[in-house]
Amino acid sequence: MTANADRLEFRDPVRGAALEAALATHARALGRSPVSIMHVCGSHEQAIARFGLRAAFPPELDVMMGPGCPVCVTDVPEVDEAVALALQGVRIATYGDMLRVPGTSKSLADARATGARVDVVYGVIQAVELARACSEPLVFFASGFETTAVATAAVLRADPPPNFSVLSAHKYIPPVMEIVAEMPGSKIEGFLAAGHAAAITGWGVFERFVERHRIPVVVAGFEPLDILAALVRLVELIAAGTPTVENMFPRCVSREGNREAQRALWEVFAPQGGRWRGIAHVPNGNLRLRDEYAAWDARRRFDIDLDGLAGDAPPGLAAQCQCGDIMAGIASPHDCELFGRECTPDAPVGACMVSSEGACKIWHRYGGHPDLRQIQRRA
Amino acid sequence: MCLGVPGRVVTVNGSTAEVDFWGVIKHIRLEICDEPVVPGDYVLNHVGFAIRRIPPEDIGATLAMYDELLGRSRLDDLMAEDIRCELGAAGDDT
């Protein structure tokens, strides 16, 4: 599988230039600046930064990343539950990014350094394989939005071994869009929705949001031209003042979505209110195991003792971390005093610098200045 | 990890498939795929599961971006790293 000329449609320069021009024309026609658009997906931010798309955005447009990093929004008490279990001697398996996310006083990496058994896995399938290969209890500390939660659900439906259980930190994106849109001072005029999450839920899931908030939502793919085309449509909808849901990724997303995946998701998980780190309490934002799957729910199988973690004060620098404001679209990584100085991927202060889907790590990795307009202005 | 990774189905065995990712064969589960798949189809995989069948007309454009990400990226490229993690999340057992 190697690239050849007829496959390079995703960066077709002619189409790209046409979309860039259309975006500039429509944005200018709005007659105000900045017009804020939020996306809610780490992969979208990666693509925007990696392919230098901000250089193609008109100056009137402010495209920001919202709470689209599941590791970043995993709340302190959720990390504490995993750390407490690990310190109690229960074997934990989780994603590498989850290891360094800070809890009240410790991360899972800290727990591992003191002798707790914490295995890094790429996903739920390996966690189950680990459980099958041992007789002791094994807890998969599961993070991820609905696209990933579907995989956890499918595994739990397929008769996992009795020593396997799940500590779910899975989260559901549609409710947090409501919270961010309702935040005091929110200037968001449109949302880009993540194509692969919408492939599961269907674009119809955003109709209620649009009705309630009068903010358009456009579903976008991940290729550079997909993102540009979706932004053009979004700015058109903002200009027209007729907010709707539009699907600019029809080759992947339908109104109904993937029904089989939805069946698995909602059979295993129930939406529950809970805090998202740095954001707020999000009604229906957490995915928790239903009673029928209690036998695989680590929260019900183990007596999780959080007392030992409560007393310690958080490290001083964490108080200055702006991860929450960044995920709410109120600040950008460049507004944070710690960014690139005290807080780097090697020594992260906040979760947004830990995860490969966090805005801070993405901006840091792709030069720290993905907005090439800044460079052009200086030149 | 939202990007997923495309691969070509080699064989189908009930609810699993052998899928070829740039010459690496992995075992992928099919129970939440949106459509039935047969050998030769391309599927988009996420954490070891096929989440959709890629329509034949979109295969070329889809692969092009992945080819670029894997072929020309620095070793620490986050998107390439995500793709490698997606491959790691798929089953190796035979």
CSV table of N, CA and C in Angstrom, one decimal, chain A residues 1-4 6-11 41-43 46-47 50-51 95 122-126 129 132 145 147-148 150-152 154-155 157-158 194 196-197 199-200 222-224 249 251-252 257-258 260-261 264 355-358 361-363 365-366, chain B residues 1-4 6-8 20-23 27 29 31-34 42 44 46-53 55 58-69 72-82 84-86 88-93:
chain,number,residue,atom,x,y,z
A,1,MET,N,0.8,-1.2,0.0
A,1,MET,CA,0.0,0.0,0.0
A,1,MET,C,0.9,1.2,0.0
A,2,THR,N,1.1,1.8,-1.2
A,2,THR,CA,1.9,3.0,-1.2
A,2,THR,C,1.1,4.0,-2.0
A,3,ALA,N,1.4,5.3,-1.7
A,3,ALA,CA,0.7,6.4,-2.3
A,3,ALA,C,1.0,6.5,-3.8
A,4,ASN,N,0.1,6.8,-4.6
A,4,ASN,CA,0.3,7.2,-5.9
A,4,ASN,C,-0.5,8.4,-6.3
A,6,ASP,N,-3.0,9.2,-8.1
A,6,ASP,CA,-4.4,9.3,-8.1
A,6,ASP,C,-5.1,9.1,-6.8
A,7,ARG,N,-4.2,8.8,-5.8
A,7,ARG,CA,-4.8,8.7,-4.4
A,7,ARG,C,-4.6,10.0,-3.6
A,8,LEU,N,-4.0,11.0,-4.2
A,8,LEU,CA,-3.6,12.1,-3.3
A,8,LEU,C,-4.7,13.2,-3.3
A,9,GLU,N,-6.0,12.7,-3.4
A,9,GLU,CA,-7.1,13.7,-3.4
A,9,GLU,C,-7.1,14.5,-2.2
A,10,PHE,N,-6.7,13.9,-1.1
A,10,PHE,CA,-6.9,14.5,0.2
A,10,PHE,C,-6.1,15.8,0.4
A,11,ARG,N,-5.1,16.0,-0.5
A,11,ARG,CA,-4.4,17.2,-0.4
A,11,ARG,C,-4.2,17.9,-1.8
A,41,CYS,N,-12.2,16.9,19.1
A,41,CYS,CA,-11.5,15.7,18.8
A,41,CYS,C,-10.0,15.9,18.7
A,42,GLY,N,-9.3,15.1,19.5
A,42,GLY,CA,-7.8,15.1,19.4
A,42,GLY,C,-7.3,14.9,18.0
A,43,SER,N,-7.9,14.0,17.3
A,43,SER,CA,-7.4,13.7,15.9
A,43,SER,C,-7.6,14.8,15.0
A,46,GLN,N,-4.8,17.2,15.8
A,46,GLN,CA,-3.6,16.6,15.3
A,46,GLN,C,-3.5,17.0,13.8
A,47,ALA,N,-4.6,16.7,13.1
A,47,ALA,CA,-4.6,17.0,11.6
A,47,ALA,C,-4.4,18.4,11.3
A,50,ARG,N,-0.8,19.3,12.3
A,50,ARG,CA,0.3,18.6,11.6
A,50,ARG,C,0.3,19.0,10.1
A,51,PHE,N,-0.8,19.3,9.5
A,51,PHE,CA,-0.9,19.7,8.1
A,51,PHE,C,-0.8,21.2,8.0
A,95,TYR,N,-4.1,2.3,29.2
A,95,TYR,CA,-3.4,2.9,28.1
A,95,TYR,C,-2.2,3.6,28.7
A,122,TYR,N,-2.5,-1.6,24.7
A,122,TYR,CA,-2.9,-0.8,23.6
A,122,TYR,C,-4.5,-0.7,23.6
A,123,GLY,N,-5.1,-1.6,24.2
A,123,GLY,CA,-6.6,-1.6,24.2
A,123,GLY,C,-7.1,-2.8,25.0
A,124,VAL,N,-8.5,-2.8,24.9
A,124,VAL,CA,-9.2,-3.8,25.8
A,124,VAL,C,-8.9,-5.2,25.4
A,125,ILE,N,-8.6,-5.5,24.2
A,125,ILE,CA,-8.4,-6.9,23.8
A,125,ILE,C,-7.1,-7.4,24.5
A,126,GLN,N,-6.1,-6.6,24.5
A,126,GLN,CA,-4.9,-7.1,25.3
A,126,GLN,C,-5.1,-7.2,26.8
A,129,GLU,N,-6.6,-10.5,27.2
A,129,GLU,CA,-5.6,-11.5,27.0
A,129,GLU,C,-4.8,-11.7,28.3
A,132,ARG,N,-6.8,-13.6,30.8
A,132,ARG,CA,-6.9,-15.0,30.5
A,132,ARG,C,-5.6,-15.7,30.9
A,145,PHE,N,-13.9,8.0,24.3
A,145,PHE,CA,-15.2,8.4,24.1
A,145,PHE,C,-16.0,7.2,23.5
A,147,THR,N,-16.6,6.0,20.7
A,147,THR,CA,-16.0,5.1,19.7
A,147,THR,C,-15.2,4.0,20.3
A,148,THR,N,-14.5,4.3,21.4
A,148,THR,CA,-13.7,3.4,22.1
A,148,THR,C,-14.6,2.5,23.1
A,150,VAL,N,-17.4,1.5,22.7
A,150,VAL,CA,-18.1,0.4,21.9
A,150,VAL,C,-17.2,-0.9,22.0
A,151,ALA,N,-15.9,-0.7,21.9
A,151,ALA,CA,-15.0,-1.9,21.9
A,151,ALA,C,-15.1,-2.6,23.3
A,152,THR,N,-15.0,-1.7,24.3
A,152,THR,CA,-15.2,-2.3,25.7
A,152,THR,C,-16.5,-3.0,25.8
A,154,ALA,N,-18.3,-4.4,23.5
A,154,ALA,CA,-18.3,-5.7,22.7
A,154,ALA,C,-17.5,-6.8,23.4
A,155,VAL,N,-16.5,-6.4,24.1
A,155,VAL,CA,-15.7,-7.4,24.8
A,155,VAL,C,-16.5,-7.9,26.0
A,157,ARG,N,-19.7,-8.2,26.3
A,157,ARG,CA,-20.8,-9.0,25.8
A,157,ARG,C,-20.3,-10.4,25.4
A,158,ALA,N,-19.0,-10.5,25.2
A,158,ALA,CA,-18.5,-11.8,24.6
A,158,ALA,C,-17.9,-12.7,25.6
A,194,ALA,N,-16.7,15.1,15.3
A,194,ALA,CA,-15.7,14.2,14.9
A,194,ALA,C,-16.4,13.0,14.1
A,196,HIS,N,-15.5,9.9,13.1
A,196,HIS,CA,-15.6,8.5,13.5
A,196,HIS,C,-16.5,8.3,14.7
A,197,ALA,N,-16.6,9.3,15.6
A,197,ALA,CA,-17.5,9.2,16.7
A,197,ALA,C,-19.0,9.2,16.1
A,199,ALA,N,-19.8,8.3,13.2
A,199,ALA,CA,-20.1,7.1,12.5
A,199,ALA,C,-20.8,6.1,13.4
A,200,ILE,N,-20.5,6.1,14.7
A,200,ILE,CA,-21.1,5.2,15.6
A,200,ILE,C,-22.5,5.8,16.0
A,222,PHE,N,-11.2,13.5,8.6
A,222,PHE,CA,-9.9,13.9,9.2
A,222,PHE,C,-8.9,14.3,8.2
A,223,GLU,N,-9.2,14.2,6.9
A,223,GLU,CA,-8.2,14.6,5.9
A,223,GLU,C,-8.3,16.1,5.8
A,224,PRO,N,-7.1,16.7,5.5
A,224,PRO,CA,-7.1,18.2,5.5
A,224,PRO,C,-8.2,18.8,4.7
A,249,PHE,N,-19.2,14.4,5.9
A,249,PHE,CA,-18.5,13.1,5.9
A,249,PHE,C,-19.4,12.0,5.5
A,251,ARG,N,-19.4,9.7,3.3
A,251,ARG,CA,-18.9,8.4,3.0
A,251,ARG,C,-18.7,7.5,4.2
A,252,CYS,N,-18.8,8.2,5.4
A,252,CYS,CA,-18.6,7.4,6.7
A,252,CYS,C,-19.7,7.5,7.6
A,257,GLY,N,-26.4,6.2,12.0
A,257,GLY,CA,-25.1,5.7,12.6
A,257,GLY,C,-25.1,4.2,12.5
A,258,ASN,N,-24.1,3.6,13.3
A,258,ASN,CA,-23.9,2.2,13.3
A,258,ASN,C,-24.8,1.5,14.3
A,260,GLU,N,-25.6,-1.5,15.1
A,260,GLU,CA,-25.1,-2.7,15.9
A,260,GLU,C,-24.1,-2.2,17.0
A,261,ALA,N,-23.3,-1.2,16.7
A,261,ALA,CA,-22.4,-0.6,17.7
A,261,ALA,C,-23.2,0.1,18.8
A,264,ALA,N,-24.6,-2.5,21.2
A,264,ALA,CA,-23.6,-2.9,22.1
A,264,ALA,C,-23.3,-1.9,23.2
A,355,SER,N,-1.3,13.5,27.2
A,355,SER,CA,-1.9,12.7,26.2
A,355,SER,C,-1.6,13.2,24.8
A,356,SER,N,-1.4,12.2,23.9
A,356,SER,CA,-1.2,12.6,22.5
A,356,SER,C,-2.4,13.2,21.8
A,357,GLU,N,-3.5,13.2,22.5
A,357,GLU,CA,-4.7,13.9,22.1
A,357,GLU,C,-5.0,15.2,22.8
A,358,GLY,N,-4.1,15.6,23.7
A,358,GLY,CA,-4.2,16.8,24.4
A,358,GLY,C,-3.7,18.0,23.6
A,361,LYS,N,0.0,19.0,24.2
A,361,LYS,CA,1.0,18.1,23.6
A,361,LYS,C,1.1,18.2,22.1
A,362,ILE,N,-0.1,18.4,21.5
A,362,ILE,CA,-0.2,18.5,20.0
A,362,ILE,C,0.5,19.8,19.6
A,363,TRP,N,0.3,20.9,20.3
A,363,TRP,CA,0.9,22.1,19.9
A,363,TRP,C,2.4,22.1,20.1
A,365,ARG,N,4.3,19.4,20.1
A,365,ARG,CA,5.0,18.4,19.2
A,365,ARG,C,5.1,19.0,17.8
A,366,TYR,N,4.1,19.7,17.4
A,366,TYR,CA,4.2,20.2,16.0
A,366,TYR,C,4.7,21.6,16.0
B,1,MET,N,-6.6,8.9,19.1
B,1,MET,CA,-7.0,7.5,18.8
B,1,MET,C,-8.3,7.5,18.1
B,2,CYS,N,-8.7,8.6,17.6
B,2,CYS,CA,-10.0,8.7,17.0
B,2,CYS,C,-9.9,8.4,15.5
B,3,LEU,N,-8.7,8.4,15.0
B,3,LEU,CA,-8.4,8.3,13.6
B,3,LEU,C,-8.7,6.9,13.0
B,4,GLY,N,-8.5,5.9,13.8
B,4,GLY,CA,-8.6,4.5,13.3
B,4,GLY,C,-7.5,4.2,12.3
B,6,PRO,N,-7.0,1.9,8.4
B,6,PRO,CA,-7.6,1.1,7.4
B,6,PRO,C,-6.8,-0.1,7.1
B,7,GLY,N,-7.4,-1.2,6.8
B,7,GLY,CA,-6.7,-2.4,6.4
B,7,GLY,C,-7.5,-3.3,5.5
B,8,ARG,N,-6.9,-4.2,4.8
B,8,ARG,CA,-7.6,-5.1,3.8
B,8,ARG,C,-7.9,-6.4,4.4
B,20,ASP,N,-4.9,-7.2,6.7
B,20,ASP,CA,-3.5,-6.9,6.2
B,20,ASP,C,-3.4,-5.3,6.4
B,21,PHE,N,-2.4,-4.9,7.2
B,21,PHE,CA,-2.1,-3.5,7.4
B,21,PHE,C,-0.6,-3.3,6.9
B,22,TRP,N,-0.5,-2.9,5.7
B,22,TRP,CA,0.9,-2.6,5.2
B,22,TRP,C,1.8,-3.9,5.3
B,23,GLY,N,1.2,-5.0,5.0
B,23,GLY,CA,2.0,-6.3,5.1
B,23,GLY,C,2.0,-6.9,6.4
B,27,HIS,N,-5.5,-9.7,13.7
B,27,HIS,CA,-6.8,-10.3,13.9
B,27,HIS,C,-7.7,-9.2,14.5
B,29,ARG,N,-11.8,-7.9,15.2
B,29,ARG,CA,-13.2,-8.4,15.5
B,29,ARG,C,-14.2,-7.7,14.7
B,31,GLU,N,-17.8,-7.9,15.2
B,31,GLU,CA,-19.2,-7.8,15.6
B,31,GLU,C,-19.8,-6.5,15.7
B,32,ILE,N,-19.0,-5.4,15.6
B,32,ILE,CA,-19.7,-4.1,15.6
B,32,ILE,C,-19.5,-3.3,14.3
B,33,CYS,N,-19.1,-4.0,13.3
B,33,CYS,CA,-18.9,-3.4,12.0
B,33,CYS,C,-20.3,-3.1,11.4
B,34,ASP,N,-20.3,-2.0,10.6
B,34,ASP,CA,-21.6,-1.5,10.2
B,34,ASP,C,-22.2,-2.4,9.0
B,42,TYR,N,-12.0,-3.3,2.4
B,42,TYR,CA,-11.2,-2.5,3.4
B,42,TYR,C,-12.1,-2.1,4.5
B,44,LEU,N,-12.2,0.0,8.4
B,44,LEU,CA,-11.6,1.0,9.3
B,44,LEU,C,-11.6,0.4,10.7
B,46,HIS,N,-10.6,0.2,14.9
B,46,HIS,CA,-10.3,1.1,16.1
B,46,HIS,C,-10.2,0.1,17.3
B,47,VAL,N,-9.1,0.2,18.0
B,47,VAL,CA,-8.8,-0.7,19.1
B,47,VAL,C,-9.2,-2.1,18.9
B,48,GLY,N,-8.8,-2.7,17.8
B,48,GLY,CA,-9.0,-4.1,17.5
B,48,GLY,C,-10.4,-4.5,17.0
B,49,PHE,N,-11.2,-3.5,16.7
B,49,PHE,CA,-12.5,-3.8,16.1
B,49,PHE,C,-12.7,-3.0,14.8
B,50,ALA,N,-13.3,-3.7,13.8
B,50,ALA,CA,-13.7,-3.0,12.6
B,50,ALA,C,-14.9,-2.2,12.9
B,51,ILE,N,-14.9,-0.9,12.7
B,51,ILE,CA,-16.1,-0.1,13.0
B,51,ILE,C,-16.8,0.3,11.8
B,52,ARG,N,-16.2,0.2,10.6
B,52,ARG,CA,-16.9,0.4,9.4
B,52,ARG,C,-16.2,-0.3,8.2
B,53,ARG,N,-17.0,-0.6,7.2
B,53,ARG,CA,-16.5,-1.0,5.9
B,53,ARG,C,-16.3,0.2,5.1
B,55,PRO,N,-16.2,2.2,1.8
B,55,PRO,CA,-16.7,2.1,0.4
B,55,PRO,C,-15.5,2.0,-0.6
B,58,ASP,N,-13.7,5.1,-1.9
B,58,ASP,CA,-13.0,5.9,-1.0
B,58,ASP,C,-11.7,5.3,-0.5
B,59,ILE,N,-11.4,4.1,-1.0
B,59,ILE,CA,-10.2,3.4,-0.4
B,59,ILE,C,-8.9,4.2,-0.8
B,60,GLY,N,-8.8,4.6,-2.1
B,60,GLY,CA,-7.6,5.2,-2.5
B,60,GLY,C,-7.3,6.5,-1.7
B,61,ALA,N,-8.3,7.4,-1.6
B,61,ALA,CA,-8.0,8.6,-0.9
B,61,ALA,C,-7.8,8.4,0.6
B,62,THR,N,-8.5,7.4,1.1
B,62,THR,CA,-8.2,7.1,2.6
B,62,THR,C,-6.8,6.6,2.8
B,63,LEU,N,-6.4,5.7,2.0
B,63,LEU,CA,-5.0,5.2,2.2
B,63,LEU,C,-3.9,6.2,2.0
B,64,ALA,N,-4.2,7.2,1.1
B,64,ALA,CA,-3.2,8.1,0.7
B,64,ALA,C,-2.7,8.9,2.0
B,65,MET,N,-3.7,9.3,2.8
B,65,MET,CA,-3.2,10.1,4.0
B,65,MET,C,-2.4,9.2,4.9
B,66,TYR,N,-2.8,7.9,5.1
B,66,TYR,CA,-2.1,7.0,6.0
B,66,TYR,C,-0.7,6.7,5.4
B,67,ASP,N,-0.6,6.6,4.1
B,67,ASP,CA,0.7,6.3,3.5
B,67,ASP,C,1.6,7.5,3.8
B,68,GLU,N,1.1,8.7,3.7
B,68,GLU,CA,1.9,9.9,3.9
B,68,GLU,C,2.3,9.9,5.4
B,69,LEU,N,1.3,9.7,6.3
B,69,LEU,CA,1.6,9.8,7.7
B,69,LEU,C,2.7,8.7,8.1
B,72,ARG,N,6.4,9.4,5.6
B,72,ARG,CA,7.2,10.6,5.6
B,72,ARG,C,7.3,11.3,6.9
B,73,SER,N,6.8,10.6,8.0
B,73,SER,CA,6.7,11.3,9.2
B,73,SER,C,8.0,11.2,10.0
B,74,ARG,N,8.2,12.1,10.9
B,74,ARG,CA,9.3,12.0,11.9
B,74,ARG,C,8.8,10.9,12.8
B,75,LEU,N,9.8,10.3,13.5
B,75,LEU,CA,9.5,9.2,14.4
B,75,LEU,C,8.5,9.6,15.5
B,76,ASP,N,8.6,10.9,15.9
B,76,ASP,CA,7.8,11.3,17.0
B,76,ASP,C,6.5,11.9,16.5
B,77,ASP,N,6.1,11.7,15.3
B,77,ASP,CA,4.8,12.3,14.8
B,77,ASP,C,3.6,11.6,15.5
B,78,LEU,N,2.8,12.5,16.1
B,78,LEU,CA,1.7,12.0,16.9
B,78,LEU,C,0.7,11.2,16.2
B,79,MET,N,0.4,11.6,14.9
B,79,MET,CA,-0.6,10.9,14.1
B,79,MET,C,-0.1,9.5,13.7
B,80,ALA,N,1.2,9.4,13.4
B,80,ALA,CA,1.8,8.1,13.0
B,80,ALA,C,1.9,7.2,14.3
B,81,GLU,N,2.1,7.9,15.4
B,81,GLU,CA,2.1,7.1,16.7
B,81,GLU,C,0.8,6.5,17.0
B,82,ASP,N,-0.3,7.3,16.8
B,82,ASP,CA,-1.6,6.8,17.0
B,82,ASP,C,-1.9,5.6,16.1
B,84,ARG,N,0.2,3.5,14.9
B,84,ARG,CA,1.0,2.4,15.4
B,84,ARG,C,0.3,1.8,16.6
B,85,CYS,N,-0.3,2.7,17.5
B,85,CYS,CA,-1.0,2.2,18.7
B,85,CYS,C,-2.2,1.4,18.2
B,86,GLU,N,-2.9,1.9,17.2
B,86,GLU,CA,-4.1,1.2,16.7
B,86,GLU,C,-3.7,-0.2,16.2
B,88,GLY,N,-1.2,-1.9,17.3
B,88,GLY,CA,-0.8,-2.6,18.5
B,88,GLY,C,-2.1,-3.1,19.3
B,89,ALA,N,-3.2,-2.4,19.1
B,89,ALA,CA,-4.4,-2.8,19.8
B,89,ALA,C,-5.1,-4.0,19.2
B,90,ALA,N,-4.7,-4.4,18.0
B,90,ALA,CA,-5.3,-5.5,17.3
B,90,ALA,C,-4.7,-6.8,17.8
B,91,GLY,N,-5.4,-7.9,17.6
B,91,GLY,CA,-5.0,-9.2,18.1
B,91,GLY,C,-3.9,-9.8,17.2
B,92,ASP,N,-3.0,-10.5,17.9
B,92,ASP,CA,-1.9,-11.2,17.1
B,92,ASP,C,-2.1,-12.7,17.0
B,93,ASP,N,-3.0,-13.2,17.9
B,93,ASP,CA,-3.2,-14.7,18.0
B,93,ASP,C,-3.7,-15.3,16.7
